[in-house]
XYZ file of C-alpha atoms in Angstrom:
756
model
C 131.430 93.913 125.105
C 134.369 95.543 123.336
C 136.332 93.353 120.933
C 139.697 92.158 122.122
C 142.701 93.938 120.624
C 145.378 91.696 119.187
C 149.066 92.497 119.450
C 150.888 93.246 116.216
C 149.687 92.706 112.679
C 153.029 92.069 111.007
C 154.675 88.842 109.994
C 157.653 87.107 111.534
C 160.963 88.903 110.787
C 163.022 87.587 107.924
C 165.222 84.721 109.136
C 167.604 84.513 106.202
C 171.312 85.247 106.200
C 173.755 84.639 103.397
C 176.702 86.554 104.753
C 179.328 83.893 104.114
C 180.587 83.394 100.584
C 179.950 79.656 100.696
C 176.691 77.863 99.989
C 173.843 78.755 102.324
C 171.000 76.699 103.678
C 168.808 78.978 105.730
C 165.314 79.408 104.288
C 163.806 82.855 104.194
C 160.507 83.616 105.823
C 157.962 83.508 102.987
C 156.397 86.713 101.923
C 158.567 89.297 103.645
C 159.454 92.405 101.679
C 162.953 93.670 100.992
C 161.863 97.017 102.352
C 158.889 99.368 102.492
C 156.883 98.985 99.309
C 159.315 96.498 97.776
C 157.944 92.991 97.247
C 160.267 90.055 97.706
C 162.338 88.343 100.370
C 165.901 89.124 99.337
C 167.981 89.085 102.530
C 170.304 91.955 103.452
C 174.048 91.470 103.197
C 175.640 91.116 106.607
C 179.293 90.902 105.519
C 181.320 92.701 102.885
C 181.467 91.395 99.340
C 184.877 90.945 97.733
C 185.653 90.837 94.012
C 183.612 89.155 91.240
C 183.278 92.332 89.136
C 183.268 90.537 85.795
C 180.858 87.852 86.984
C 178.486 90.467 88.382
C 178.516 92.385 85.112
C 177.720 89.188 83.196
C 174.839 88.336 85.535
C 173.394 91.845 85.402
C 173.269 91.600 81.626
C 171.804 88.086 81.691
C 169.106 89.145 84.163
C 168.077 92.282 82.285
C 164.269 91.840 81.983
C 164.207 93.748 78.686
C 166.967 91.706 77.104
C 166.057 90.065 73.821
C 162.344 90.912 73.488
C 160.556 88.672 71.039
C 163.368 86.140 71.083
C 161.229 83.292 72.389
C 161.028 81.744 75.823
C 163.108 83.331 78.544
C 166.370 81.511 79.134
C 167.142 80.326 82.654
C 170.432 81.533 84.103
C 172.450 79.048 86.172
C 175.496 79.789 88.292
C 177.492 76.531 88.415
C 180.465 75.758 90.625
C 181.889 73.505 93.299
C 180.604 73.696 96.832
C 181.928 76.665 98.778
C 182.905 78.709 95.723
C 180.348 81.450 96.522
C 177.446 80.730 94.147
C 174.737 81.830 96.581
C 176.492 85.016 97.612
C 177.147 86.022 94.005
C 173.543 85.321 92.986
C 172.182 87.402 95.862
C 174.527 90.310 95.136
C 173.563 90.298 91.442
C 169.857 90.057 92.308
C 170.161 93.028 94.649
C 171.754 95.069 91.868
C 168.891 94.414 89.422
C 166.075 94.499 92.000
C 164.611 97.790 90.753
C 163.980 96.197 87.341
C 161.542 93.709 88.909
C 158.572 95.639 90.360
C 156.878 92.421 91.504
C 159.860 91.346 93.522
C 162.990 89.256 93.775
C 162.139 85.985 95.517
C 164.682 83.583 97.001
C 163.722 79.918 97.392
C 166.294 77.961 99.372
C 166.150 74.288 98.360
C 168.854 72.748 100.539
C 166.427 71.877 103.392
C 164.445 69.617 101.044
C 165.123 65.970 101.759
C 162.791 64.341 99.215
C 161.957 64.966 95.582
C 158.709 66.492 94.368
C 158.721 69.484 96.744
C 160.369 72.213 94.640
C 157.038 73.584 93.404
C 155.730 73.656 96.946
C 158.830 75.440 98.226
C 158.344 78.154 95.593
C 154.700 78.538 96.615
C 155.820 79.084 100.203
C 158.278 81.732 99.044
C 155.599 83.599 97.086
C 153.103 83.311 99.977
C 150.956 81.142 97.738
C 151.940 78.198 99.903
C 149.679 75.462 101.137
C 146.348 76.870 100.110
C 144.738 75.507 96.962
C 144.198 71.953 95.761
C 144.970 72.707 92.129
C 148.299 71.622 90.585
C 151.010 73.794 92.060
C 152.446 74.844 88.721
C 148.998 76.048 87.656
C 148.602 78.174 90.771
C 152.034 79.759 90.376
C 151.492 80.413 86.666
C 148.120 82.043 87.260
C 149.439 84.253 90.035
C 152.611 85.289 88.172
C 150.882 85.980 84.833
C 151.448 89.596 83.829
C 153.937 90.178 86.629
C 157.639 90.948 86.320
C 159.642 89.098 88.937
C 162.949 87.346 89.483
C 162.913 83.922 91.100
C 166.117 82.528 92.620
C 166.331 78.765 93.123
C 169.317 78.216 95.401
C 171.197 74.919 95.895
C 169.526 72.884 93.143
C 171.988 70.022 92.749
C 170.179 67.463 94.932
C 166.794 68.135 93.276
C 168.130 68.938 89.820
C 165.493 67.022 87.833
C 162.666 68.717 89.740
C 164.235 72.144 89.169
C 164.632 71.458 85.444
C 161.017 70.334 85.139
C 159.737 73.311 87.124
C 161.810 75.850 85.189
C 160.874 74.366 81.814
C 157.170 74.469 82.716
C 157.288 78.156 83.645
C 159.652 79.661 81.086
C 157.330 79.399 78.083
C 154.243 80.620 79.965
C 155.570 83.644 81.857
C 157.490 86.177 79.745
C 157.854 88.487 82.760
C 159.618 85.852 84.840
C 163.368 85.397 85.107
C 164.807 82.350 86.876
C 168.294 82.429 88.405
C 169.610 79.135 89.759
C 172.678 78.068 91.715
C 173.858 74.497 91.434
C 176.893 72.253 91.283
C 175.544 71.001 87.948
C 173.744 72.746 85.108
C 170.101 71.935 84.325
C 170.909 70.991 80.715
C 167.813 72.792 79.441
C 167.741 74.157 75.869
C 168.906 77.767 75.841
C 170.181 77.685 79.418
C 172.782 80.389 80.073
C 175.506 79.102 82.382
C 178.081 81.002 84.389
C 180.827 78.635 85.519
C 181.999 80.248 88.731
C 185.688 79.771 89.384
C 187.436 80.293 92.736
C 188.753 83.745 93.542
C 191.999 84.574 91.724
C 195.228 84.542 93.732
C 198.069 86.832 92.720
C 200.362 88.598 95.151
C 202.594 90.336 92.602
C 203.040 94.119 92.946
C 201.170 95.948 90.221
C 198.935 92.987 89.395
C 195.445 93.610 88.124
C 193.052 94.743 90.890
C 190.912 91.603 90.631
C 193.909 89.269 90.615
C 194.233 89.410 94.392
C 190.592 88.910 95.365
C 191.333 85.728 97.296
C 194.027 87.485 99.329
C 191.708 90.450 99.922
C 189.000 88.150 101.285
C 191.450 86.247 103.441
C 192.955 89.480 104.805
C 189.531 90.828 105.692
C 188.544 87.644 107.550
C 191.967 87.480 109.214
C 191.422 90.990 110.571
C 188.053 89.901 111.940
C 189.858 87.038 113.723
C 192.254 89.505 115.338
C 195.203 88.949 112.936
C 195.244 91.983 110.606
C 197.773 91.970 107.770
C 199.784 95.174 107.567
C 200.439 96.521 104.095
C 204.114 97.040 104.903
C 204.618 93.489 106.214
C 205.731 91.892 102.979
C 206.599 88.580 104.632
C 203.110 88.192 106.095
C 201.619 89.202 102.768
C 203.644 86.538 100.981
C 202.534 83.928 103.518
C 198.888 84.960 103.036
C 199.289 84.562 99.271
C 200.762 81.099 99.796
C 197.832 80.124 102.031
C 195.327 81.325 99.422
C 197.120 79.422 96.653
C 197.196 76.259 98.731
C 193.425 76.606 99.220
C 192.888 77.286 95.489
C 191.119 80.567 96.269
C 187.928 78.770 97.324
C 186.026 81.263 99.509
C 184.654 78.773 102.027
C 188.083 77.191 102.483
C 189.531 80.668 103.060
C 186.815 81.416 105.625
C 187.524 78.238 107.578
C 191.265 78.810 107.483
C 190.963 82.427 108.614
C 188.788 81.337 111.541
C 191.770 79.292 112.786
C 193.795 82.484 113.234
C 192.142 82.981 116.600
C 194.356 80.097 117.800
C 197.240 79.952 115.301
C 199.667 82.480 113.903
C 199.703 82.989 110.152
C 202.952 81.036 109.882
C 201.529 78.159 111.919
C 198.437 78.131 109.718
C 200.588 77.976 106.592
C 202.727 75.172 108.006
C 199.779 73.063 109.093
C 198.050 73.464 105.752
C 201.205 72.264 104.063
C 201.155 69.179 106.250
C 197.512 68.349 105.621
C 197.052 69.105 101.898
C 196.488 67.231 99.608
C 193.815 64.822 100.774
C 194.083 62.896 104.010
C 194.063 59.113 103.634
C 192.877 57.367 106.802
C 189.459 56.176 107.961
C 187.429 58.131 110.552
C 187.990 57.503 114.244
C 185.852 59.771 116.459
C 187.842 58.835 119.543
C 191.206 59.766 118.051
C 192.997 62.778 119.603
C 193.468 66.028 117.658
C 196.183 65.728 115.025
C 195.391 62.153 114.061
C 195.171 61.974 110.226
C 191.592 61.650 108.960
C 190.115 61.497 105.451
C 188.787 64.577 103.760
C 185.466 62.747 103.585
C 184.535 59.097 104.166
C 182.280 59.156 101.129
C 185.063 60.565 98.963
C 187.030 57.408 99.729
C 184.068 55.225 98.846
C 183.169 56.986 95.610
C 186.506 57.501 93.942
C 190.234 57.344 94.363
C 191.903 60.619 95.393
C 193.499 61.105 92.012
C 190.152 60.833 90.284
C 188.476 63.641 92.210
C 188.239 67.127 90.679
C 191.232 69.019 92.116
C 189.294 71.965 93.500
C 186.598 69.758 94.949
C 189.351 67.721 96.570
C 190.975 70.899 97.917
C 187.758 72.090 99.536
C 186.906 68.715 101.003
C 190.437 68.398 102.350
C 190.368 71.924 103.764
C 187.155 71.041 105.576
C 188.771 67.770 106.628
C 191.735 69.720 107.977
C 189.361 71.885 110.037
C 187.706 68.675 111.144
C 191.072 67.199 112.151
C 191.844 70.203 114.336
C 188.565 69.745 116.215
C 188.624 67.804 119.460
C 187.053 64.324 119.218
C 183.754 65.367 120.812
C 183.608 68.466 118.591
C 183.871 66.180 115.551
C 181.121 63.953 116.871
C 178.819 66.912 117.515
C 179.545 68.269 114.021
C 178.477 64.939 112.513
C 175.293 64.725 114.552
C 174.312 68.346 113.827
C 174.040 67.406 110.145
C 170.570 65.908 110.692
C 169.017 69.340 111.305
C 167.337 71.271 108.490
C 167.171 75.048 108.275
C 168.649 75.723 111.717
C 168.603 74.614 115.326
C 168.622 75.836 118.920
C 170.674 74.645 121.862
C 167.747 72.819 123.496
C 167.151 70.767 120.341
C 170.861 69.989 120.018
C 170.938 68.687 123.583
C 168.006 66.365 122.877
C 169.127 65.121 119.473
C 172.912 65.051 119.660
C 173.713 63.883 123.194
C 174.418 60.247 123.872
C 177.291 57.810 124.280
C 180.572 59.702 124.725
C 178.771 63.050 124.227
C 176.969 64.029 127.473
C 174.287 66.718 127.515
C 176.224 68.902 129.931
C 179.073 69.249 127.411
C 176.887 70.279 124.465
C 176.791 74.045 125.079
C 180.564 74.411 125.376
C 181.210 72.190 122.358
C 178.705 74.148 120.273
C 180.458 77.378 121.254
C 183.736 75.876 120.048
C 182.223 75.003 116.647
C 180.873 78.552 116.365
C 184.315 79.963 117.169
C 185.759 77.852 114.336
C 183.055 78.982 111.828
C 181.829 75.395 111.475
C 178.505 76.502 112.955
C 177.132 79.988 112.278
C 174.887 82.003 114.610
C 171.541 83.049 113.184
C 171.724 86.816 112.526
C 168.074 87.443 113.481
C 166.967 84.863 116.046
C 169.133 84.830 119.144
C 170.516 81.504 120.373
C 169.770 79.819 117.058
C 172.381 78.384 114.687
C 172.887 76.983 111.193
C 175.484 75.250 109.022
C 176.502 75.905 105.437
C 175.535 73.173 103.000
C 179.047 71.923 102.290
C 179.977 71.820 105.962
C 176.745 70.030 106.854
C 177.275 67.513 104.036
C 180.725 66.744 105.376
C 179.239 66.057 108.788
C 176.552 63.872 107.210
C 179.247 61.821 105.451
C 180.928 61.209 108.784
C 177.657 60.341 110.497
C 177.037 57.732 107.818
C 180.567 56.331 108.083
C 180.263 56.115 111.863
C 177.109 54.028 111.512
C 175.019 56.527 113.514
C 172.901 58.037 110.762
C 169.679 56.104 111.379
C 169.872 56.406 115.173
C 170.478 60.167 115.172
C 167.831 60.810 112.519
C 165.359 58.888 114.664
C 166.283 61.009 117.675
C 165.681 64.086 115.506
C 162.323 62.639 114.431
C 161.328 61.826 118.002
C 162.327 65.267 119.287
C 160.171 67.057 116.742
C 157.357 64.563 117.229
C 157.381 65.540 120.914
C 157.465 69.212 119.978
C 154.449 68.819 117.675
C 152.592 66.808 120.320
C 153.249 69.521 122.909
C 152.143 72.208 120.457
C 148.829 70.458 119.890
C 148.361 69.865 123.636
C 148.739 73.611 124.307
C 147.207 74.989 121.132
C 143.918 76.065 122.702
C 145.686 78.126 125.398
C 147.503 81.408 125.909
C 150.613 79.851 124.360
C 148.963 79.599 120.939
C 150.760 82.548 119.328
C 154.108 81.406 120.716
C 153.494 77.947 119.283
C 152.616 79.439 115.895
C 155.908 81.329 115.814
C 157.773 78.193 116.847
C 156.091 76.140 114.128
C 157.176 78.740 111.565
C 160.742 78.732 112.889
C 160.994 74.928 112.935
C 159.117 74.314 109.694
C 162.068 72.727 107.875
C 162.894 70.455 110.810
C 159.265 69.392 111.191
C 159.114 68.530 107.494
C 162.336 66.508 107.744
C 161.032 64.674 110.808
C 157.756 63.787 109.071
C 159.694 62.528 106.042
C 161.795 60.366 108.354
C 158.670 58.893 109.960
C 157.106 58.192 106.578
C 160.286 56.458 105.393
C 160.138 53.821 108.120
C 159.248 50.225 107.152
C 155.492 49.651 106.971
C 155.390 47.665 110.181
C 156.750 50.651 112.115
C 155.404 53.482 109.970
C 151.838 53.392 111.142
C 152.815 53.435 114.812
C 154.635 56.761 114.411
C 153.893 58.467 111.087
C 150.118 58.779 111.444
C 150.304 60.222 114.927
C 153.098 62.595 113.964
C 151.350 63.668 110.751
C 148.190 64.301 112.773
C 149.962 66.638 115.173
C 152.149 68.357 112.585
C 149.286 68.577 110.082
C 147.052 70.152 112.728
C 149.675 72.801 113.516
C 150.451 73.489 109.855
C 146.742 73.843 109.098
C 146.369 76.528 111.760
C 149.635 78.324 110.923
C 149.036 78.758 107.190
C 150.773 75.698 105.681
C 147.642 74.097 104.272
C 149.137 72.409 101.236
C 152.064 70.978 103.181
C 149.612 69.660 105.780
C 147.611 68.068 102.965
C 150.750 66.465 101.533
C 151.965 64.820 104.739
C 148.483 63.774 105.887
C 147.653 62.176 102.537
C 150.865 60.142 102.724
C 150.293 59.058 106.307
C 146.639 58.155 105.743
C 147.251 56.304 102.472
C 146.967 52.961 104.248
C 144.951 51.750 107.191
C 146.477 52.288 110.620
C 145.482 51.279 114.131
C 142.633 53.304 115.683
C 143.414 55.831 118.364
C 143.542 59.566 119.134
C 146.477 60.126 116.750
C 144.639 58.659 113.763
C 141.432 60.532 114.629
C 143.334 63.822 114.845
C 145.010 63.092 111.501
C 141.626 62.463 109.858
C 140.170 65.594 111.448
C 143.143 67.710 110.375
C 142.868 66.452 106.797
C 139.175 67.346 106.631
C 139.803 70.733 108.243
C 142.497 71.446 105.639
C 139.994 70.646 102.862
C 137.456 73.088 104.329
C 139.892 76.020 104.318
C 141.081 75.047 100.828
C 137.504 75.233 99.591
C 137.595 71.579 98.552
C 134.170 70.814 99.952
C 133.768 67.449 98.237
C 136.954 66.190 99.899
C 135.847 67.719 103.200
C 132.652 65.649 103.112
C 134.612 62.432 102.543
C 137.048 63.120 105.373
C 134.161 64.087 107.661
C 132.679 60.601 107.302
C 136.006 58.889 107.986
C 136.704 61.107 110.995
C 133.237 60.479 112.474
C 133.730 56.712 112.142
C 137.152 56.927 113.812
C 135.821 59.100 116.656
C 133.019 56.611 117.362
C 135.501 53.755 117.227
C 137.769 55.626 119.631
C 134.840 56.249 121.961
C 135.791 59.868 122.694
C 132.837 62.305 123.056
C 135.117 65.296 122.418
C 136.497 63.702 119.236
C 132.924 63.134 118.079
C 132.146 66.831 118.598
C 135.275 67.642 116.578
C 134.028 65.415 113.757
C 130.715 67.303 113.783
C 132.638 70.451 112.785
C 133.733 68.824 109.536
C 130.225 67.711 108.631
C 128.521 70.934 109.683
C 131.183 73.202 108.200
C 130.894 71.419 104.871
C 127.089 71.827 104.868
C 127.274 75.517 105.796
C 129.808 76.361 103.092
C 127.867 74.490 100.403
C 124.680 76.439 101.037
C 122.741 73.880 103.112
C 122.331 76.061 106.166
C 119.285 74.380 107.705
C 120.980 70.975 107.591
C 124.165 72.471 109.029
C 122.278 74.034 111.937
C 120.551 70.750 112.741
C 123.843 68.822 112.726
C 125.871 71.388 114.672
C 123.215 72.301 117.230
C 122.832 68.618 118.154
C 126.474 68.331 119.233
C 126.793 68.017 123.030
C 128.229 71.012 124.924
C 131.242 69.561 126.711
C 133.932 71.359 128.746
C 136.418 72.862 126.291
C 139.821 71.147 126.292
C 143.191 72.887 125.995
C 144.365 70.753 123.086
C 143.672 70.438 119.376
C 140.338 68.727 119.935
C 139.430 71.644 122.223
C 140.113 74.003 119.334
C 137.884 71.793 117.183
C 135.138 72.124 119.799
C 135.226 75.904 119.402
C 135.310 75.582 115.622
C 132.135 73.482 115.711
C 130.402 76.392 117.467
C 131.884 78.828 114.935
C 130.432 76.723 112.108
C 127.013 76.926 113.808
C 127.321 80.712 114.067
C 128.336 80.923 110.402
C 125.341 78.818 109.329
C 122.966 81.168 111.184
C 124.637 84.270 109.700
C 124.563 82.898 106.139
C 120.898 82.018 106.642
C 120.135 85.599 107.678
C 119.611 84.739 111.360
C 122.078 87.385 112.468
C 121.122 87.758 116.113
C 121.268 84.022 116.756
C 124.566 83.874 114.905
C 125.874 86.734 117.033
C 124.872 84.985 120.246
C 126.759 81.831 119.331
C 129.799 83.789 118.138
C 129.832 85.786 121.357
C 129.888 82.490 123.292
C 132.918 81.432 121.275
C 134.661 84.756 121.825
C 134.088 84.471 125.569
C 135.453 80.916 125.566
C 138.374 82.058 123.397
C 139.318 84.723 125.911
C 139.003 82.268 128.749
C 141.317 79.839 126.957
C 143.691 82.651 125.960
C 143.636 81.600 122.295
C 143.292 83.807 119.205
C 142.534 81.617 116.185
C 138.863 80.986 116.948
C 138.528 84.371 118.600
C 139.417 86.145 115.346
C 136.692 84.215 113.487
C 134.227 85.019 116.287
C 135.032 88.730 115.877
C 134.333 88.378 112.150
C 130.925 86.782 112.730
C 129.941 89.331 115.383
C 130.941 92.110 112.994
C 128.746 90.520 110.299
C 125.775 90.681 112.676
C 126.627 94.274 113.635
C 126.669 95.278 109.964
C 123.312 93.605 109.371
C 121.671 95.576 112.192
C 123.202 98.861 111.018
C 125.929 99.398 113.621
C 128.569 100.414 111.098
C 131.134 101.608 113.638
C 131.041 98.326 115.562
C 131.176 96.314 112.312
C 134.220 98.257 111.086
C 136.021 97.913 114.413
C 135.204 94.211 114.664
C 136.393 93.490 111.124
C 139.695 95.250 111.768
C 140.174 93.385 115.036
C 139.492 90.131 113.217
C 142.041 90.956 110.505
C 144.667 91.717 113.155
C 144.003 88.393 114.884
C 144.189 86.409 111.667
C 147.408 88.169 110.609
C 148.933 87.378 113.994
C 148.511 83.662 113.212
C 149.224 83.966 109.468
C 145.675 82.850 108.608
C 145.245 84.106 105.048
C 141.738 82.649 104.636
C 140.448 84.334 107.787
C 142.075 87.655 106.876
C 140.552 87.516 103.369
C 137.060 86.852 104.774
C 137.399 89.791 107.163
C 138.637 92.076 104.381
C 135.500 91.327 102.369
C 133.438 92.262 105.414
C 135.445 95.425 106.083
C 134.924 96.566 102.489
C 131.160 96.122 102.902
C 131.184 98.110 106.164
C 133.324 100.898 104.699
C 131.157 101.384 101.601
C 128.057 101.446 103.800
C 129.758 104.207 105.801
C 130.185 106.161 102.555
C 133.874 105.696 101.771
C 133.642 103.872 98.444
C 137.207 104.757 97.418
C 138.646 102.970 100.445
C 136.245 100.069 99.895
C 137.524 99.618 96.334
C 141.078 99.349 97.617
C 140.019 96.891 100.295
C 138.368 94.712 97.662
C 141.619 94.702 95.702
C 143.577 93.727 98.821
C 141.031 91.009 99.539
C 141.353 89.638 96.023
C 145.123 89.439 96.450
C 144.665 87.426 99.627
C 142.033 85.161 98.062
C 144.464 84.539 95.202
C 146.790 83.065 97.792
C 144.132 80.604 98.939
C 143.343 79.149 95.500
C 139.545 79.212 95.835
C 137.921 82.568 96.494
C 135.471 82.625 99.411
C 136.229 78.907 99.966
C 133.859 78.162 97.067
C 130.890 79.071 99.281
C 127.987 80.317 97.108
C 126.733 82.534 99.946
C 130.104 84.179 100.571
C 130.639 84.647 96.827
C 127.230 86.313 96.466
C 127.912 88.634 99.414
C 131.231 89.695 97.927
C 129.640 90.398 94.526
C 126.918 92.502 96.131
C 129.572 94.617 97.846
C 131.485 95.065 94.597
C 128.342 96.224 92.764
C 127.615 98.797 95.484
C 131.137 100.201 95.251
C 130.905 100.413 91.451
C 127.588 102.245 91.710
C 129.123 104.823 94.013
C 132.334 105.384 92.040
C 131.702 104.407 88.464
C 133.717 101.782 86.630
C 136.829 103.887 86.004
C 137.314 105.079 89.586
C 136.467 101.641 90.942
C 139.085 100.019 88.702
C 141.735 102.541 89.779
C 141.121 101.941 93.473
C 140.782 98.189 93.078
C 144.069 97.912 91.178
C 145.828 100.035 93.790
C 144.747 97.557 96.456
C 145.635 94.577 94.299
C 149.166 95.945 93.841
C 149.856 96.099 97.586
C 152.058 93.554 99.279
C 150.565 91.340 101.969
C 151.970 93.487 104.790
C 150.945 96.744 103.110
C 147.411 95.433 102.626
C 147.076 94.344 106.251
C 148.403 97.710 107.447
C 146.010 99.590 105.144
C 143.047 97.549 106.382
C 144.059 98.246 109.972
C 143.986 101.964 109.199
C 147.698 102.548 109.704
C 148.264 103.603 106.075
């Protein structure tokens, strides 16, 4: 039987866009490269960049990796400014200009989707593709991986997690001389030695012969006006003067200019100028979502609660009022949708908006048209990569969140958001062991920020309600995250949800199983044993035979990976053979058989192991799933190698790597790379084997514990390494190994697949 061929071996396309000059809040896809052979995830610019020559020169000098050698710990660089002033855009432009100086990459970590403290380290791990794997302290994992590397880390939108960012930066700066940290924030970190660039709005000067940079605000406004269909002619001095007046009234704040220019699709330049004059400075009245357009509204409800208008920083007040003016020009239902959209994190699609935002005066059938109106006004931005997906800039979203709070709808809409993503996770688990598995994996990656926000919302409920929702939701989300590569995040949410006793039921059993399954892939076998006992008790209490088979996987997998193969075979072989379900427990059924195959293979019973793995592969094809099928291909290839069929072993290992890469399973891909190296050296190509071992090491570094701490897998890997050294000698082996170690994740997968 020929191994199944999986689709592509690449990762999901980068989903980051920072085209607007205001603050951004779209997280990048972790681990993508800036281009062929270039590590990092720096997004491409999608709109022109205007001005900031002096600021860019200052940042280039501050980010010079060779600046001040021997001068002590590296100083963090922080770009500070009000919301909407263009901190993110400037940081990304500067990082792009110095990218060649950082051979290990420029890495952007977007922090605005974080809703709770304590997650900055984890967000950085996700960015570096170290995410969710090991059980060691996060800072230790990052430090170990980054040691000896030269890279630039950008922490964007730090103000709401400022203490965490300061702690994280301080912990790294003295340990990693090759690391530079660039931050954007509305406040400085206040760390010793911190270099701060206070970013001012764009200068406004319409005088003939003025310095080139003096008219940057007008240049930006003119460019956006042209995009809105209202180009400014150079010979129209009256229009030019009006544009200058508009830019002065908006204090040259880029986001305010963007929002104003978007209104030129409906207003003339003179009308825009007149209306701005009527609305600035700040608007005084309380919010009324039913009021018709033109009714005065406050720049922000929370502004009124926090301070008197005269006490607010003038430019902050200007921006908030400019956003409030845009808000005032929206129709009542557009305002209400804007407020409700603020509960989303990282982005949203129309279907989710219909489920979360409809209700009361806002019917579902009106959502699509209202969303189009907000896009036309630049309140909502289309995602540049994923069609029919949208996002909001931080400052605009915060304004909507202020209104949602003032309207008294915050808790209700956040609960609708929670319930929508709870349903999504439940559906994903119900269809995981089917032909929709890959599609669900991609959806989980796309909705990661929203799923995290929804779990946080469930965990924040009062105790009496928490255990009726949080445990079940954590079980489903944790299961999906475990299978899509977010092991540490799955561990985090499951540990919180399972911290106290909760009512028995399928949701709690799945949560316990998912937590134990996370521990197995993390190589934390002691924890896996503890969770296996708790899961078995819950499955018996639930009375579900399939859940009991799932619990057997945890016990048997733990025994197999800790070297007790005979015990593992006894436990796993005794599990009843029940019809395989389509859901998460069905996937666990297949994984119990995989653990039995692994125990036979590690014991040297290759033919029996192959038979069991072939059963799993057949069942995998029948179900249409890939996750277990890729592990089955690995085990069959192990048996093929043992009986001397090198061609079949090589083909099977490559097929397994492709399947694991399709589902972002770093552990599975690393195991298959070790096997492929052994097959390749047996075939006589020791140079390629050395590179494959280096690639495998890079992937195991991402998991935290090489070979899942299995003594048998560790011994097998060492035997392969010794054989390659014997063929090449130490010098040639080291050269090849380092070449593989230096490859990016995508390059390594492509090389293993034979496409490089």
